[in-house]
Amino acid sequence: MGSHYRLTCLHCGKLFDDPQEPFLLGCGENHPPALLRALYAEQRLPVDAQEPGLFRYRRWLPIRQTWPAAGNPVVFQSRALAAHLKLDALFLAFSGFWPERGAALESCSFKELEALSVGARLPQGERRTLVVSSAGNTGRAFLQAFSRQGQPALVVVPENALPHMWITGDRHPEVRLAVVRGGGDYSDAIQVGNRIASLPGFFPEGGARNVARRDGMGTVMLAAAEALGESPRHYFQAVGSGTGGIASWEMSLRLRQDGRFGDWLPRLHLVQSEPFAIMRDAWDRGARELPAVEEQEAKRRIARIHSPVLSNRHPPYALDGGVFDALQDSAGKTYAVSCEEAGQAGRLFESLEGCDLDAAAEVALAGLIRAVAQGQVGRAESVLLNLTGGGARRLIRERRRTRVHPDVEIAGPGIGEGQLAESLNLLQGVRS
């Protein structure tokens, strides 16, 4: 497995075979930053119904293996919420724990889809430690999926993410957690994670640059195409990095090329949380470059948003193949909603549909409510609302949760090399 795809640079068009050395994350040529994209041998959506979970789409995933006990995105048509919003074709993509709907992602987050896909991109037998930085839900998903598989990983999170670090079942001894103290945020965790990943025995997961991360998340759009029989006309999601928006756009391009799911691209509606909404601010100005926000001011704003996972200070917005291009190609819209709007949306959903949402999914629903009120969505048009997490309260009642405590504490993003190395001495058992 692995010969069913190649990679291409979205700036210069250079083609690559995916090397065994994980992971190829960039072109390497001397040109402006650009993402790589996977090109699959099969032009029509291939579905292997016998494969577990999201691996039913394995031939449209850049992977070398499949992992057992894989979850999958669940897509179904809403009745109660749709009636409330006066939408005739509202479909919900739910990634979380909702047994009655067939949703069994026990991390309660769609980030488990990317963790599974990233893990399956690894060559079999890889024992070096993958380093992944997270604001919360990504870290929990990697802790969950990599513990289940016994694959070495180090998750790096800011201090405010620690309450969200839990898994169901037992943590594997080679799956570790590092916390950045001193008031660090997601961007600080990324900075520290990149430094650790450059050390012997470690390697970077790569974030948005990892094609497996994006295409794993993109399986939500594939599940929607199966459920609707066509691509939706509108797509709503809350974003912090915007990687999920890029992923949905890329999968929509493949579905359009397939020819059986419509000749259109879904219009992306990407929702941020006030008062930190730099992608909304840039897109509303028609700007490819993000607005400059002083670091401490950005952190003050981030402390007031509805969901900490929507807080990347350096999202993949301007580079070739990034959020700007996705919005431009899809005639997209951006929004920023208040904490009050998001909280009201979450309560509305639970009262109508019967499941709790995580904070980011509440933001997405609030964005849909705003768009409907503004007349951005026609009553008869098909809408896919990507609810990227939920069901945690139900899971707490029905599953054993294990709190994950940090194995190493890092003083802050400005820690010296000597201090960083000393802190990482605690992780010697991870490296091989």
XYZ file of C-alpha atoms in Angstrom:
432
model
C 0.000 0.000 0.000
C 1.291 3.480 -0.821
C 1.781 3.182 -4.596
C -1.814 4.302 -5.225
C -0.908 8.004 -4.928
C 1.744 10.617 -5.658
C 2.287 14.073 -4.208
C 2.377 17.361 -6.087
C 3.534 20.822 -5.052
C 0.759 23.391 -5.396
C 3.216 26.125 -6.387
C 5.522 24.568 -8.966
C 3.680 21.358 -9.839
C 6.631 19.109 -9.058
C 5.627 15.465 -8.551
C 6.939 13.170 -5.829
C 6.624 9.580 -4.813
C 5.960 9.499 -1.061
C 9.268 8.385 0.480
C 9.543 5.801 3.223
C 11.129 8.436 5.463
C 8.105 9.993 7.197
C 6.878 12.514 6.332
C 7.390 14.478 3.127
C 5.918 17.823 4.187
C 7.110 20.253 1.521
C 8.541 20.654 -1.944
C 12.053 21.739 -1.032
C 12.398 24.015 -4.072
C 13.279 27.687 -3.618
C 9.858 29.259 -4.018
C 7.126 30.742 -1.792
C 5.468 28.426 0.748
C 3.025 25.913 -0.682
C 1.202 22.803 0.421
C 1.629 19.407 -1.157
C -1.482 17.570 -2.333
C -2.072 13.868 -2.860
C -2.933 12.739 -6.398
C -4.689 9.378 -6.419
C -4.506 6.796 -9.178
C -8.260 6.233 -9.042
C -10.235 9.168 -10.420
C -13.618 7.946 -9.159
C -14.465 7.639 -5.474
C -13.477 4.107 -4.449
C -15.335 2.614 -1.484
C -14.170 -0.587 0.224
C -17.113 -1.479 2.431
C -15.193 -4.274 4.168
C -12.520 -1.936 5.555
C -12.947 -0.529 9.093
C -14.243 2.999 9.613
C -12.720 5.758 7.520
C -10.482 3.198 5.776
C -13.445 2.377 3.545
C -11.941 5.311 1.596
C -8.379 3.970 1.836
C -7.650 4.412 -1.878
C -8.292 8.131 -1.454
C -6.054 8.296 1.617
C -2.233 8.645 1.485
C -1.591 5.610 3.676
C 0.637 2.540 3.794
C -1.477 0.424 6.146
C -4.842 0.401 7.893
C -5.416 0.441 11.629
C -8.097 -1.703 13.268
C -10.974 -0.333 15.349
C -11.106 2.819 13.238
C -14.024 5.181 13.626
C -15.735 7.060 10.850
C -17.660 10.273 10.234
C -21.439 9.913 10.389
C -23.696 11.977 8.116
C -27.478 12.124 8.430
C -30.321 14.469 7.547
C -31.593 16.702 10.328
C -35.295 16.987 11.016
C -35.798 19.032 14.185
C -32.968 21.540 13.716
C -33.747 21.794 10.008
C -37.378 22.604 10.749
C -36.329 25.236 13.289
C -34.025 26.889 10.738
C -36.501 26.381 7.857
C -33.980 24.398 5.801
C -35.263 21.540 3.666
C -31.940 19.766 3.134
C -29.776 20.213 6.232
C -27.326 17.367 6.740
C -25.226 16.952 9.868
C -21.740 15.467 9.836
C -21.159 14.353 13.413
C -17.787 13.213 14.734
C -18.018 12.122 18.337
C -19.934 9.756 20.598
C -23.592 9.306 19.702
C -24.360 5.558 19.601
C -27.915 5.949 18.292
C -26.478 7.663 15.226
C -23.640 5.171 14.785
C -21.025 7.689 15.939
C -18.300 5.998 17.978
C -15.252 8.297 18.009
C -14.366 8.028 21.692
C -12.094 11.068 21.609
C -15.356 12.914 20.840
C -13.600 14.802 18.045
C -13.164 14.628 14.281
C -9.450 14.976 14.964
C -9.485 11.220 15.530
C -9.990 10.884 11.760
C -6.738 12.702 11.081
C -4.890 10.798 13.822
C -5.882 7.491 12.231
C -4.911 8.642 8.745
C -1.580 10.116 9.891
C -0.777 6.925 11.783
C -1.639 4.788 8.777
C 0.744 6.859 6.618
C 3.651 5.669 8.770
C 5.738 2.798 7.430
C 5.110 -0.389 9.361
C 7.763 -0.850 12.031
C 8.462 2.883 12.513
C 9.529 3.236 16.168
C 10.759 6.815 16.304
C 8.474 9.208 18.150
C 6.037 11.340 16.202
C 5.647 14.851 17.670
C 2.268 16.542 17.354
C 1.308 19.915 18.819
C -2.251 20.641 19.845
C -4.608 23.131 21.448
C -6.654 20.261 22.885
C -8.771 18.035 20.654
C -5.975 16.967 18.278
C -3.798 15.956 21.213
C -6.564 13.918 22.804
C -7.266 12.186 19.484
C -3.611 11.244 18.953
C -3.288 10.021 22.547
C -6.358 7.858 21.987
C -5.534 6.442 18.546
C -1.795 5.947 19.061
C -2.278 4.291 22.472
C -4.738 1.861 20.951
C -2.209 0.990 18.227
C 0.919 1.095 20.431
C 2.608 3.628 18.126
C 5.115 6.035 19.774
C 3.992 9.661 19.949
C 4.664 12.813 21.947
C 1.786 15.278 22.227
C 2.737 18.883 23.083
C 0.003 21.133 24.493
C -0.291 24.483 26.273
C -1.203 24.425 29.947
C -4.826 25.410 29.358
C -5.358 22.231 27.303
C -4.591 19.849 30.191
C -8.240 19.477 31.299
C -8.984 18.093 27.829
C -6.244 15.450 27.941
C -8.051 12.179 28.595
C -8.595 8.919 26.758
C -10.805 5.877 27.087
C -8.838 2.788 27.977
C -5.189 2.714 28.965
C -2.385 4.904 27.703
C 0.433 3.058 25.967
C 3.808 3.639 27.704
C 5.361 5.014 24.490
C 2.632 7.620 24.057
C 3.640 10.673 26.093
C 2.383 14.156 26.925
C 4.414 17.369 27.280
C 2.935 20.612 28.579
C 4.186 24.148 27.857
C 3.824 26.183 31.053
C 4.104 29.926 31.534
C 0.898 31.020 29.838
C 1.762 29.487 26.480
C -0.905 29.057 23.807
C -1.353 26.763 20.810
C 1.204 28.655 18.712
C 3.733 28.312 21.545
C 3.069 24.569 21.665
C 3.719 24.410 17.912
C 7.018 26.258 18.363
C 8.167 23.931 21.141
C 6.968 20.865 19.239
C 8.970 21.866 16.174
C 12.120 22.179 18.285
C 11.597 18.756 19.849
C 10.862 17.176 16.466
C 14.296 18.228 15.186
C 16.057 16.158 17.871
C 17.318 12.599 17.289
C 14.643 9.968 17.774
C 11.758 12.347 17.027
C 10.068 13.550 13.838
C 7.300 16.091 13.118
C 3.713 15.251 12.308
C 3.585 18.427 10.228
C 0.125 19.857 10.898
C -1.605 21.219 7.801
C 1.425 20.296 5.685
C 0.733 16.596 6.247
C -1.479 15.359 3.407
C -2.695 12.487 5.597
C -4.028 14.919 8.196
C -6.016 16.839 5.598
C -7.345 13.840 3.702
C -8.285 12.069 6.937
C -10.448 15.045 7.875
C -11.661 15.214 4.286
C -13.418 11.866 4.643
C -16.271 13.881 6.166
C -16.966 15.225 2.665
C -16.775 11.721 1.193
C -19.280 10.431 3.740
C -21.524 13.374 2.854
C -21.310 12.590 -0.856
C -22.387 9.023 -0.122
C -25.272 10.183 2.085
C -26.554 12.914 -0.246
C -25.686 11.284 -3.564
C -24.022 14.559 -4.523
C -21.804 17.255 -3.075
C -23.605 19.705 -0.781
C -24.110 23.250 -1.995
C -22.914 24.757 1.306
C -20.409 23.589 3.914
C -20.154 25.044 7.438
C -17.334 24.475 9.925
C -15.682 26.281 12.825
C -11.982 26.889 12.189
C -8.886 27.847 14.126
C -6.178 26.719 11.723
C -8.557 26.283 8.806
C -7.086 22.899 7.905
C -10.518 21.276 7.945
C -11.765 23.835 5.442
C -8.812 23.121 3.163
C -9.450 19.391 3.516
C -13.112 19.691 2.548
C -12.242 21.840 -0.463
C -9.629 19.348 -1.675
C -11.992 16.390 -1.371
C -14.673 18.415 -3.165
C -12.269 18.961 -6.055
C -11.832 15.194 -6.322
C -15.576 14.606 -6.173
C -16.137 17.153 -8.941
C -13.509 15.429 -11.062
C -15.252 12.099 -10.418
C -18.293 13.518 -12.213
C -21.003 11.568 -10.370
C -21.539 14.045 -7.515
C -22.159 17.300 -9.358
C -20.117 19.849 -11.274
C -19.957 22.376 -8.428
C -17.826 23.014 -5.382
C -19.578 23.460 -2.034
C -19.419 27.044 -0.845
C -17.216 27.120 2.241
C -18.624 28.966 5.257
C -15.815 29.109 7.827
C -16.661 30.333 11.304
C -14.349 31.819 13.925
C -14.916 32.879 17.521
C -14.857 36.514 18.613
C -12.724 38.344 19.539
C -9.897 36.393 17.813
C -10.904 36.037 14.168
C -7.894 36.929 12.054
C -8.930 34.862 9.026
C -12.367 36.503 9.011
C -10.674 39.886 9.281
C -8.353 39.155 6.349
C -11.030 37.634 4.113
C -13.466 40.486 4.719
C -10.750 42.851 3.455
C -10.015 40.622 0.462
C -6.460 40.283 1.758
C -4.196 37.307 1.245
C -2.052 38.311 4.214
C -3.312 38.057 7.779
C -3.542 41.225 9.886
C -0.641 41.854 12.220
C -1.642 41.413 15.862
C 0.910 41.909 18.633
C 1.539 38.624 20.463
C 0.281 39.634 23.893
C -2.800 41.285 22.413
C -3.497 38.102 20.421
C -3.190 36.030 23.596
C -5.569 38.362 25.434
C -8.134 37.915 22.681
C -7.625 34.150 22.563
C -8.320 33.934 26.300
C -11.845 35.227 25.595
C -12.926 32.980 22.700
C -15.541 30.261 23.075
C -13.232 27.350 22.258
C -9.431 27.269 22.816
C -8.965 24.950 19.825
C -9.934 27.827 17.512
C -6.841 29.808 18.410
C -3.984 29.374 15.922
C -2.075 32.656 15.607
C -0.303 31.401 12.458
C -2.862 29.456 10.402
C -2.077 28.132 6.883
C -3.961 30.978 5.274
C -1.776 32.723 2.692
C 0.383 29.913 1.294
C -0.464 28.229 -2.012
C -3.242 25.710 -1.422
C -4.166 27.287 1.909
C -7.324 28.779 3.372
C -7.324 31.867 1.135
C -7.235 29.734 -2.007
C -9.964 27.439 -0.660
C -12.244 30.395 0.073
C -11.510 32.053 -3.246
C -12.112 28.910 -5.310
C -15.388 28.136 -3.539
C -16.692 31.736 -3.362
C -16.546 31.237 0.384
C -17.757 33.259 3.341
C -16.317 33.815 6.799
C -18.014 34.681 10.070
C -17.105 35.428 13.660
C -19.647 34.693 16.384
C -19.769 35.658 20.033
C -19.518 33.295 22.986
C -23.157 34.069 23.753
C -24.266 33.079 20.239
C -22.251 29.858 20.401
C -23.596 28.886 23.815
C -27.170 29.515 22.701
C -26.567 27.403 19.589
C -25.292 24.499 21.671
C -28.299 24.579 23.967
C -30.617 24.762 20.965
C -29.001 21.715 19.367
C -29.210 19.612 22.506
C -32.857 20.502 23.017
C -33.787 19.715 19.411
C -31.472 16.857 18.430
C -30.650 15.339 21.826
C -26.839 15.398 21.953
C -24.322 17.759 23.525
C -21.832 19.523 21.262
C -18.289 20.566 22.008
C -17.532 24.276 21.995
C -16.129 24.389 18.447
C -19.205 22.649 17.036
C -21.356 25.203 18.860
C -19.426 27.935 17.046
C -20.111 26.244 13.692
C -23.842 26.024 14.383
C -23.913 29.656 15.474
C -22.332 30.533 12.138
C -25.050 28.620 10.278
C -27.754 30.405 12.276
C -26.140 33.746 11.376
C -25.914 32.805 7.683
C -29.566 31.754 7.541
C -30.614 35.025 9.172
C -28.557 36.935 6.585
C -30.113 35.042 3.674
C -26.831 33.407 2.666
C -28.460 29.971 2.310
C -31.562 29.172 0.266
C -34.245 27.061 1.909
C -34.044 24.291 -0.706
C -30.244 24.266 -0.994
C -28.333 21.353 0.507
C -26.237 22.260 3.542
C -23.593 20.184 5.320
C -22.922 21.322 8.890
C -19.703 19.742 10.135
C -20.148 19.211 13.870
C -16.551 18.448 14.701
C -17.087 17.128 18.203
C -19.719 16.124 20.694
C -21.149 13.504 22.977
C -18.581 13.951 25.750
C -21.171 14.123 28.514
C -22.735 10.888 27.288
C -19.314 9.250 27.026
C -18.456 10.172 30.621
C -21.522 8.253 31.789
C -20.907 5.160 29.671
C -17.136 4.747 29.280
C -14.132 4.699 31.592
C -11.997 7.775 31.064
C -8.325 7.978 31.985
C -6.951 11.429 32.742
C -3.595 11.897 30.990
C -1.062 13.734 33.125
C 2.039 15.308 31.565
C 5.247 13.282 31.476
C 7.356 16.398 31.059
C 6.850 20.089 31.800
C 8.511 22.753 29.659
C 8.919 26.184 31.215
C 7.790 28.133 28.139
C 8.402 28.668 24.427
C 11.574 30.650 25.128
C 13.267 27.831 27.023
C 16.979 27.449 26.239
C 18.354 24.457 24.375
C 20.068 23.103 27.473
C 16.928 23.333 29.587
C 14.865 21.765 26.808
C 17.280 18.857 26.517
C 17.237 18.424 30.294
C 13.437 18.353 30.317
C 13.412 15.762 27.556
C 15.742 13.454 29.457
C 12.552 12.156 31.068
C 11.498 10.891 27.653
C 14.556 8.770 26.939
C 12.427 5.674 27.176
C 10.359 6.842 24.211
C 13.237 7.069 21.777
C 14.817 4.136 20.038
